[in-house]
CSV table of C-alpha atoms and ligand atoms in Angstrom, one decimal:
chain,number,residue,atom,x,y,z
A,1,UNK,CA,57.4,-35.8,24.2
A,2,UNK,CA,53.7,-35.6,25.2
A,3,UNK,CA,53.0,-33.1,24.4
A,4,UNK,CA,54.7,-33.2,20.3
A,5,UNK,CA,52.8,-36.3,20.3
A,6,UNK,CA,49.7,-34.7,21.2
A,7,UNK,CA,50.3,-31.5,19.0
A,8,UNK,CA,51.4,-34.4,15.8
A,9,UNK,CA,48.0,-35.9,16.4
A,10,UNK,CA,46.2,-32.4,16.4
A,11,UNK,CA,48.1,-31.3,13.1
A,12,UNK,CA,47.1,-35.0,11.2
A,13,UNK,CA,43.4,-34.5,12.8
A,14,UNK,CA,43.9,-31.0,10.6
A,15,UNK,CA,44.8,-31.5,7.7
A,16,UNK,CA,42.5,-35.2,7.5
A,17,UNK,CA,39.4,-32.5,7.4
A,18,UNK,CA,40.9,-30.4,5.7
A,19,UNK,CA,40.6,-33.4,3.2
A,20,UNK,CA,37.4,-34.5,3.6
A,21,UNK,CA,36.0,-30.8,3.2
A,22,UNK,CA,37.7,-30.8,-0.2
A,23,UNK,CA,36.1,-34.2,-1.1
A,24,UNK,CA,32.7,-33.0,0.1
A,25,UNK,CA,33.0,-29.6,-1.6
A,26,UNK,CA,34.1,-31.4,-4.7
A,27,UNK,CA,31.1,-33.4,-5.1
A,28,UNK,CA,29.2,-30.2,-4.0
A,29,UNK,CA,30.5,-28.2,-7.0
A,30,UNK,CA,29.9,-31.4,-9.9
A,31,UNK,CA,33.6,-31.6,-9.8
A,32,UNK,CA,35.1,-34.9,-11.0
A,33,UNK,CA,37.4,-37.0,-8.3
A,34,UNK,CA,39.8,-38.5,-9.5
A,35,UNK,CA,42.1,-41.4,-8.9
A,36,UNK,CA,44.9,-39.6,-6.7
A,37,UNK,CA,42.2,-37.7,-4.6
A,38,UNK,CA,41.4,-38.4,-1.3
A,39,UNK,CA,38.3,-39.4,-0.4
A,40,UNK,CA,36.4,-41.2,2.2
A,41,UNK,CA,37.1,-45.0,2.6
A,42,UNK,CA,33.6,-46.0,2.3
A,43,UNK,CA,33.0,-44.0,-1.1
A,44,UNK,CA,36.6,-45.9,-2.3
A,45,UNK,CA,34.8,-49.3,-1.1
A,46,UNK,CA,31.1,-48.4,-1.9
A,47,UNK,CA,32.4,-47.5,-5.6
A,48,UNK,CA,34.7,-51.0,-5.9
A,49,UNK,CA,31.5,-52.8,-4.6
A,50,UNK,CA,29.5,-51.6,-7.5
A,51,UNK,CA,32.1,-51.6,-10.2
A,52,UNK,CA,32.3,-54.5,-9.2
A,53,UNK,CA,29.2,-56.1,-9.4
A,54,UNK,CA,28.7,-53.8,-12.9
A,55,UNK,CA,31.6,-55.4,-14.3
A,56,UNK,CA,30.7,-59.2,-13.5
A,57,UNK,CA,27.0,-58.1,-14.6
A,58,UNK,CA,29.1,-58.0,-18.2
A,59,UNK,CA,30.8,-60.5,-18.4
A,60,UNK,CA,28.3,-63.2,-17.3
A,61,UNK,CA,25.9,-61.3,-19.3
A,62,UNK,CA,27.7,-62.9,-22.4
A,63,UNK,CA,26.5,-66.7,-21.7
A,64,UNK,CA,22.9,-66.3,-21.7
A,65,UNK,CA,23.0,-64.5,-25.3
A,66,UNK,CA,26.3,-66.7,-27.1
A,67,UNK,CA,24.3,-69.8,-26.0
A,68,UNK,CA,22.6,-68.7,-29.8
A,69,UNK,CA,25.6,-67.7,-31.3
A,70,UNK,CA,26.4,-70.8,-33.4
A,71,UNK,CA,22.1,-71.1,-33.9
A,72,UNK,CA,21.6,-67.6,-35.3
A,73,UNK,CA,19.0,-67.9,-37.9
A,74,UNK,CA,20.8,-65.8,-40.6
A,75,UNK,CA,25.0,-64.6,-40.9
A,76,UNK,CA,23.7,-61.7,-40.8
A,77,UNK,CA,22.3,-62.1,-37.4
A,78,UNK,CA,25.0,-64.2,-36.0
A,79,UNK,CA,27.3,-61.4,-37.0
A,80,UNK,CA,25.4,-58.9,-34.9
A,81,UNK,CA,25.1,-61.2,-32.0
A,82,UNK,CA,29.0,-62.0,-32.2
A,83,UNK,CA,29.8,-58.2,-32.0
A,84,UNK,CA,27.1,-57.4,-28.9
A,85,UNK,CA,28.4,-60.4,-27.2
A,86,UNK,CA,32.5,-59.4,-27.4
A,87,UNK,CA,31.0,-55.1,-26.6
A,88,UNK,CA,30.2,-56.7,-23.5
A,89,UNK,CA,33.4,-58.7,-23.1
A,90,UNK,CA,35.0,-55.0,-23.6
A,91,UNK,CA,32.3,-53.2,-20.8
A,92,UNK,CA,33.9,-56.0,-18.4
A,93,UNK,CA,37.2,-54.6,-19.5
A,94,UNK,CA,36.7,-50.9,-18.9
A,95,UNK,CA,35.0,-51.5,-15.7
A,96,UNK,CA,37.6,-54.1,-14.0
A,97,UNK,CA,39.8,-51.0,-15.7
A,98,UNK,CA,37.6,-48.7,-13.5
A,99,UNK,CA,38.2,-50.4,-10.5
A,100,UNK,CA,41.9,-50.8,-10.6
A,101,UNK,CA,41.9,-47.2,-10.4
A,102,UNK,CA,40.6,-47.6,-7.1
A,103,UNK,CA,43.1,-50.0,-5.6
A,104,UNK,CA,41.4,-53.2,-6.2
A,105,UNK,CA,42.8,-55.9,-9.1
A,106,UNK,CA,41.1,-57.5,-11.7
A,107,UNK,CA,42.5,-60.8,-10.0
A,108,UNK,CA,40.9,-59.9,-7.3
A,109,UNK,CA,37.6,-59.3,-8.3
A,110,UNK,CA,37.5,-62.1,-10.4
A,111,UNK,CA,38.3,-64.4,-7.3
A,112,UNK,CA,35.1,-62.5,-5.1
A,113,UNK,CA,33.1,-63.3,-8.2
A,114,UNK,CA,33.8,-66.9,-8.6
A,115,UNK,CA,33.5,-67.8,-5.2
A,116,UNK,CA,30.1,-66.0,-4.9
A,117,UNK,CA,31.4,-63.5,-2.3
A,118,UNK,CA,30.4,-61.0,-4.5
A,119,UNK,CA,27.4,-60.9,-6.8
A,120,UNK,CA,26.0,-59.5,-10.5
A,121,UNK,CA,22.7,-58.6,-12.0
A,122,UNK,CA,20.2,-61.0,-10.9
A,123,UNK,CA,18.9,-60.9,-14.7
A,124,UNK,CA,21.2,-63.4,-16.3
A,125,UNK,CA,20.3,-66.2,-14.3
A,126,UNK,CA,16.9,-66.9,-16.1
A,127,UNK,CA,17.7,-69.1,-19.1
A,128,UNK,CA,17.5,-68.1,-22.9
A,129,UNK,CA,14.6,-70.5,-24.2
A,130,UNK,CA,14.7,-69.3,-27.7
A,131,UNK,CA,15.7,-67.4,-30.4
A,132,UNK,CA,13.0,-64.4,-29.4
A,133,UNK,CA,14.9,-64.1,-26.4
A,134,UNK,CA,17.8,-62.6,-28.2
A,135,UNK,CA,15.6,-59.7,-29.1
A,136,UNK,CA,14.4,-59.7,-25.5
A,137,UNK,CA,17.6,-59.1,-23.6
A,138,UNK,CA,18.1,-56.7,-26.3
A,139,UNK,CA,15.4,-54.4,-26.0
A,140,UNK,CA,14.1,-55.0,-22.7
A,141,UNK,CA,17.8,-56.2,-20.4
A,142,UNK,CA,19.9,-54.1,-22.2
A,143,UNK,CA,17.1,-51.3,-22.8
A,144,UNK,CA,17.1,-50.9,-18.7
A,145,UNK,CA,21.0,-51.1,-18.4
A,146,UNK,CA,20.8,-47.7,-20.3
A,147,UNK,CA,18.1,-46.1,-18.4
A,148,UNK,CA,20.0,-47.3,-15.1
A,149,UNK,CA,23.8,-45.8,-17.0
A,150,UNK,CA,23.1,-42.7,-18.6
A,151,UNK,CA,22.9,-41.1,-15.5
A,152,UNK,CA,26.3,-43.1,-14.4
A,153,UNK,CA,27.6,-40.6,-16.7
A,154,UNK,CA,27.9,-38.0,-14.7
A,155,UNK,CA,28.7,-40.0,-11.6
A,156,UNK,CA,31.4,-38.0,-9.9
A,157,UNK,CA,34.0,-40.3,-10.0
A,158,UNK,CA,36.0,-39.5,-13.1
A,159,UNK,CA,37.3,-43.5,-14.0
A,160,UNK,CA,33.6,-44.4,-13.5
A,161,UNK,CA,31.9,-41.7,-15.5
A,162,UNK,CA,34.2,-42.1,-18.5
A,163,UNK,CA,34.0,-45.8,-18.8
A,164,UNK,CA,29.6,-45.0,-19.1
A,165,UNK,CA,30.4,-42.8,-22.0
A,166,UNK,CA,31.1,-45.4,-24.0
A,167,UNK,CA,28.9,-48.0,-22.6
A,168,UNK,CA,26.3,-46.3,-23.2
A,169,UNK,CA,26.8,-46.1,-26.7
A,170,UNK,CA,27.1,-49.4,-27.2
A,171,UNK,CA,24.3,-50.4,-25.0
A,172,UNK,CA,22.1,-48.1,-27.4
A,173,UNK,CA,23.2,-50.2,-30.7
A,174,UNK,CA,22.2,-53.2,-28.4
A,175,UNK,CA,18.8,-52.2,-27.4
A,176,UNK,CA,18.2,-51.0,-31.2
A,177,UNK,CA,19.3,-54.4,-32.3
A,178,UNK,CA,16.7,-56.3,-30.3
A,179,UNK,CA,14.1,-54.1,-30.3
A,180,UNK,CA,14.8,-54.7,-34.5
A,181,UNK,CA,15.1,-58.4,-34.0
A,182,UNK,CA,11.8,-58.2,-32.2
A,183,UNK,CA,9.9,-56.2,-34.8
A,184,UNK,CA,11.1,-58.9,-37.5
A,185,UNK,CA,9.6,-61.6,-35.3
A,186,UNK,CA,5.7,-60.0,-34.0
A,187,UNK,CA,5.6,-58.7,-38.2
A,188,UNK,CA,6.5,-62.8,-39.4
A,189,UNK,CA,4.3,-65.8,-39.0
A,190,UNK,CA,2.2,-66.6,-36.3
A,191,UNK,CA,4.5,-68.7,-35.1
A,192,UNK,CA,7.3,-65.9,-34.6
A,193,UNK,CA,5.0,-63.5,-33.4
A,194,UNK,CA,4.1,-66.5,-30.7
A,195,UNK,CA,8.0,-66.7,-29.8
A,196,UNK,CA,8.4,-62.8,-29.6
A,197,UNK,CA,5.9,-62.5,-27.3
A,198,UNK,CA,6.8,-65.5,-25.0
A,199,UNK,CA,9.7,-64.0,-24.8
A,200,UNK,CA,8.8,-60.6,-23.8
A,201,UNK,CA,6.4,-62.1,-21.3
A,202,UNK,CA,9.4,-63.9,-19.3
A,203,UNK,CA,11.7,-61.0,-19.2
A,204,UNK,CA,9.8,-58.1,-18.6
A,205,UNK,CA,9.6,-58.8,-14.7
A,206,UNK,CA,12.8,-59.5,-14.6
A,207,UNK,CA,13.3,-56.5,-16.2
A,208,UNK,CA,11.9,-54.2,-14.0
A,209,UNK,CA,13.7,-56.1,-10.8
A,210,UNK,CA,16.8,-55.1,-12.3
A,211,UNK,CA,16.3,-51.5,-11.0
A,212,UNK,CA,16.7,-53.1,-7.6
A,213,UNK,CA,14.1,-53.0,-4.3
A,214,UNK,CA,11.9,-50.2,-3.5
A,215,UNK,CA,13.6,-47.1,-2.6
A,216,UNK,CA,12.5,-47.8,1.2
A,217,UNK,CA,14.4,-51.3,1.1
A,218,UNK,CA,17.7,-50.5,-0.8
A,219,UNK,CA,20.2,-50.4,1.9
A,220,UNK,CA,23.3,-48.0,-0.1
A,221,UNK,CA,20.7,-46.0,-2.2
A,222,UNK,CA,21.1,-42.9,0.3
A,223,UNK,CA,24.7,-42.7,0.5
A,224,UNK,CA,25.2,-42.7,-2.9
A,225,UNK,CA,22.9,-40.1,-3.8
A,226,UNK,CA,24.7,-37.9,-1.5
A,227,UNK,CA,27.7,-38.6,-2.7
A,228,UNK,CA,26.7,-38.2,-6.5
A,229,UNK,CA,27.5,-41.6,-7.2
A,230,UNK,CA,24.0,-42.4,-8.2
A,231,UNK,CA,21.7,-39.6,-9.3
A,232,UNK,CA,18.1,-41.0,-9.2
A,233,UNK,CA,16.6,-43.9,-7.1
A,234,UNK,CA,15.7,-47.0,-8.2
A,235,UNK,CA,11.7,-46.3,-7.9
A,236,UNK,CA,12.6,-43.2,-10.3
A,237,UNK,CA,14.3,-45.4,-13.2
A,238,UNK,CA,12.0,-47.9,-12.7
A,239,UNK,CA,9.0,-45.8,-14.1
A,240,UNK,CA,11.2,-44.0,-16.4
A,241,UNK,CA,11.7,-47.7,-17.7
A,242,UNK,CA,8.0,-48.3,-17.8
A,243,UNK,CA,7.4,-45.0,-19.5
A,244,UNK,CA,9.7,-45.9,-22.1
A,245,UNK,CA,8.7,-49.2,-22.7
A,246,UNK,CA,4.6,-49.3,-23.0
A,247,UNK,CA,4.8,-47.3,-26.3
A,248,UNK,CA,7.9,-49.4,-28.0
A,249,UNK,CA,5.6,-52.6,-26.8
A,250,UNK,CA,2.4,-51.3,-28.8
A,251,UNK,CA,4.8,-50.3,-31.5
A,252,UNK,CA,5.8,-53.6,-31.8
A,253,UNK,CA,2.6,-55.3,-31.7
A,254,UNK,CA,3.1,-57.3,-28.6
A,255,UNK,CA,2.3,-57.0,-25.5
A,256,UNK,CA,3.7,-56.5,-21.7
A,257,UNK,CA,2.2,-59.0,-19.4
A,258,UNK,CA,0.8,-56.6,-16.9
A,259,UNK,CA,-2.9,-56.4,-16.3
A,260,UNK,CA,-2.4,-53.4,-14.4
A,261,UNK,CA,-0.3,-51.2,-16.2
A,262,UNK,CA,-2.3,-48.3,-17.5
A,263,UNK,CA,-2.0,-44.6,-17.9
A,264,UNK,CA,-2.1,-42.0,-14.5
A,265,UNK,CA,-3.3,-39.0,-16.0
A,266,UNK,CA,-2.8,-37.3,-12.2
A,267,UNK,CA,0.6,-38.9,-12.2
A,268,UNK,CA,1.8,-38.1,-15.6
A,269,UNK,CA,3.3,-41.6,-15.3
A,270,UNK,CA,2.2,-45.2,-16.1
A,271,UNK,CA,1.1,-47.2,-13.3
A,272,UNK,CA,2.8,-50.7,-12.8
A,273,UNK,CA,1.2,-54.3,-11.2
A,274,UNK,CA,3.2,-55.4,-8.4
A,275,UNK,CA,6.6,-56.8,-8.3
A,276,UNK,CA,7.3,-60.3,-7.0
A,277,UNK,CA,10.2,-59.3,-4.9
A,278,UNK,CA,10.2,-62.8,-3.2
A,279,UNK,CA,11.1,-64.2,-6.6
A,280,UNK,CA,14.1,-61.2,-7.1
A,281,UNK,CA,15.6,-62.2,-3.3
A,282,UNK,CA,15.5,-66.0,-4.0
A,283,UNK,CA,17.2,-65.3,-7.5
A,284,UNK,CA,19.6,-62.9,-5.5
A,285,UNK,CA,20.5,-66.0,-3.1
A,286,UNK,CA,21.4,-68.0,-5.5
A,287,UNK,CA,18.3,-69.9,-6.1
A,288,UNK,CA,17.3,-68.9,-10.1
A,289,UNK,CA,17.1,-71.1,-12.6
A,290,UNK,CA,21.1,-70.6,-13.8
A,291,UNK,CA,22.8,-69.3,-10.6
A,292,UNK,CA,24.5,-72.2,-10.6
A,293,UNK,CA,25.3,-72.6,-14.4
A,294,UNK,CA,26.2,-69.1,-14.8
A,295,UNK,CA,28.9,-69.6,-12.0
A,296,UNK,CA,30.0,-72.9,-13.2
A,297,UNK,CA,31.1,-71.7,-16.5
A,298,UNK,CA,33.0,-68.4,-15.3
A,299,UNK,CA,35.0,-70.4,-13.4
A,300,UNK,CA,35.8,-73.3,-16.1
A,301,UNK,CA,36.0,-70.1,-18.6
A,302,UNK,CA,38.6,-68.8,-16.5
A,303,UNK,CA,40.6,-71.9,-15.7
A,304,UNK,CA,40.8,-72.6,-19.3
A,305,UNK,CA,42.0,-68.9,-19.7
A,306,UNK,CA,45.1,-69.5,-17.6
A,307,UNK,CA,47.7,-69.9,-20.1
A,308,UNK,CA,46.4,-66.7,-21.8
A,309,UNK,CA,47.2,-64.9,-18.6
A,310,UNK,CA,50.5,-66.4,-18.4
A,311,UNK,CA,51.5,-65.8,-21.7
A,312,UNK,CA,50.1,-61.8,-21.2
A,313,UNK,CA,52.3,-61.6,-18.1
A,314,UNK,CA,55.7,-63.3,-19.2
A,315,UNK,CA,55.0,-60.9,-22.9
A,316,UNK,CA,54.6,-57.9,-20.6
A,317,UNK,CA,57.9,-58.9,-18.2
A,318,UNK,CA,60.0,-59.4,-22.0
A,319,UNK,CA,59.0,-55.8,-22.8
A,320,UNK,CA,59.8,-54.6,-19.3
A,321,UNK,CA,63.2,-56.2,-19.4
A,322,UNK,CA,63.7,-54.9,-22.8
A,323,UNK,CA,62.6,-51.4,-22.1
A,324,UNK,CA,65.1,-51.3,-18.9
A,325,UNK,CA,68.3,-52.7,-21.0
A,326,UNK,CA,67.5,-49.4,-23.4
A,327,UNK,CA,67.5,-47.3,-20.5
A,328,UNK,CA,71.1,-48.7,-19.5
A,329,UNK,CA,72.8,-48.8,-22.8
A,330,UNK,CA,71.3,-45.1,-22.8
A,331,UNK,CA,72.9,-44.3,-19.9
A,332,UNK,CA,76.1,-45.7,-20.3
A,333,UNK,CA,76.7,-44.1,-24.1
B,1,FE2,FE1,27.1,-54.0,-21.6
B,2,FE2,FE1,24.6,-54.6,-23.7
C-alpha cells in the first residue's frame, strides 16, 4: 500500500514537470497559452492581478472625461467624446472577458475593485479642470496607454494578447483625437492656447508615473519579463514616451513643463527631470485628489446597475430553458 502510494506520488510528481517544461518551452518558442493550458499558478494569478487592474483602469477612466460630456463645446465634439468614453466602457468589457478565461468572474473583480482591495491606474484620480483637459488625457493618458499596450500584443497569453489588438486601435483614434483637440486650442485665442497648456502642464507628470516606479523598485517587473507577459520595463517605455512626446509638444506649440528635458546626443534619447514618486505612492494609497470620488461613483454606478444585471441573467436563464425544451422535443420525435 506504501509503496503504490509512494510510486502514485512519483508518477503525479512526473507528469506535473512534465507540465511545467511544456509551459516554459512554450513561452520559450513565442508560442501562445491558452486558456485550457497548464501553467504555473503564479502566472494564472500574476495575469488576473493585472487584467485586473487594466480592466478597472477602463472603466474608471470614463468619469474623469464624461464629466464634459454634456459641456462639449460643439456636437461635433460631444459626439467624439461620447464614442471614446463607451470604447472604454467596451476595453473594460474585453478585459473582465480576458480574465474570465483565467478562472476569475467579472463579479468578482468588480467586488476587489470597489472595496479597494484591488487597485487601477493612479492617473484618473487627478480631476478634469477643463475643457483642455479632454485633449490632455487624449494625447498624453491615452498616448502612454498605447506605448505601455502595443507590446501587450504579443504578451504570451493568447485571451490577453487578442483583447490589445483591438485596444490598441482604439487607443490610437483616442490619442489622435486629443492630440487634434489640443492643436485646435494652442492655434485659437490666447485664452485657449492658455487652457491647452494648463492642461498639459498638470498631466504630463502624471503621465510619465503611469509607466510605474523605476525598474529597480517594481516588485513583479522580473517575473513578467521572463514569462513574456511584459516585454520591456517600465524605465524602457518611459523614455520611449518621452521620445515620442517632445516633438508632438513643439508641434503643437506648447510646452512640457520640464526644465530638464533636453536632447542626449551620447544617449540617443531625451533626458527627463525627476519624477516625484512621493506624490505617485500617496496617489497609489489612496490619497489623490479623486480616490475617493472615483470609488464612490463605481460603486453607486454599479448599485444602480443592478436591475440591468438581473434582467441580463433571468433573459439568459429564458433562453437556456428554451434551448433545453428543443433539445427534448428533439429527442423524443
Ligand atoms: Fe481604453
Ligand atoms: Fe482610451
Amino acid at each position: 500500500m506504501a509503496s503504490g502510494t509512494t510510486a502514485t506520488a512519483r508518477a503525479a510528481q512526473g507528469a506535473a514537470a512534465e507540465l511545467g517544461a511544456a509551459f516554459e518551452a512554450a513561452v520559450a518558442a513565442d508560442e501562445r497559452i491558452e486558456p485550457r493550458d497548464w501553467m504555473p499558478d503564479a502566472y494564472r494569478a500574476g495575469l488576473v492581478r493585472q487584467i485586473a487592474q487594466h480592466a478597472h483602469s477602463e472603466i474608471i477612466g470614463m468619469q474623469p472625461e464624461a464629466n464634459w460630456i454634456a459641456r462639449a463645446p460643439s456636437l461635433r465634439r460631444k459626439a467624439i467624446l461620447m464614442a471614446k468614453v463607451q470604447d472604454e466602457a467596451g476595453h473594460g468589457l474585453y478585459l473582465y472577458g480576458a480574465a474570465e478565461t483565467l478562472g476569475t468572474s467579472r463579479a468578482e473583480l468588480l467586488d476587489k475593485l470597489h472595496e479597494g482591495r484591488q487597485k487601477y491606474s493612479s492617473i484618473f484620480n487627478y480631476p478634469t479642470l477643463t475643457w483642455a483637459d479632454v485633449g490632455a488625457i487624449g494625447w498624453l493618458v491615452d498616448g502612454a496607454a498605447i506605448t505601455n499596450q502595443v507590446p501587450l500584443c504579443r504578451c504570451s497569453y493568447g485571451p490577453y494578447a487578442r483583447a490589445m489588438v483591438r485596444i490598441c486601435k482604439e487607443e490610437s483614434f483616442h490619442q489622435r483625437q486629443g492630440y487634434e483637440l489640443l492643436l485646435a486650442l494652442s492655434r485659437g485665442t490666447e485664452a485657449q492656447h492658455a487652457m491647452a497648456q494648463d492642461a498639459v502642464d498638470r498631466w504630463w507628470w502624471p503621465s510619465l508615473m503611469m509607466f510605474g516606479p523605476p525598474d529597480a523598485e517594481s516588485p513583479h517587473s522580473a517575473q513578467s519579463m521572463a514569462w513574456k507577459i511584459k516585454r520591456h520595463s517600465n524605465d524602457e517605455l518611459r523614455q520611449r514616451f518621452v521620445d515620442i512626446c517632445v516633438p508632438q509638444a513643439e508641434a503643437l506649440g506648447l510646452t512640457l513643463p520640464d526644465p530638464d528635458l533636453r536632447w542626449n546626443e551620447q544617449r540617443g534619447h531625451y533626458d527627463h527631470g525627476a519624477i516625484d514618486w512621493a506624490e505617485f505612492h500617496e496617489v497609489l494609497k489612496g490619497n489623490g485628489p479623486c480616490n475617493e470620488q472615483r470609488l464612490a461613483q463605481r460603486r453607486q454606478a454599479h448599485e444602480e446597475g443592478a436591475w440591468v444585471r438581473e434582467a441580463a441573467a433571468a433573459y439568459a436563464a429564458k433562453q437556456q430553458r428554451a434551448a433545453h425544451r428543443e433539445e427534448r422535443e428533439a429527442l423524443a420525435s
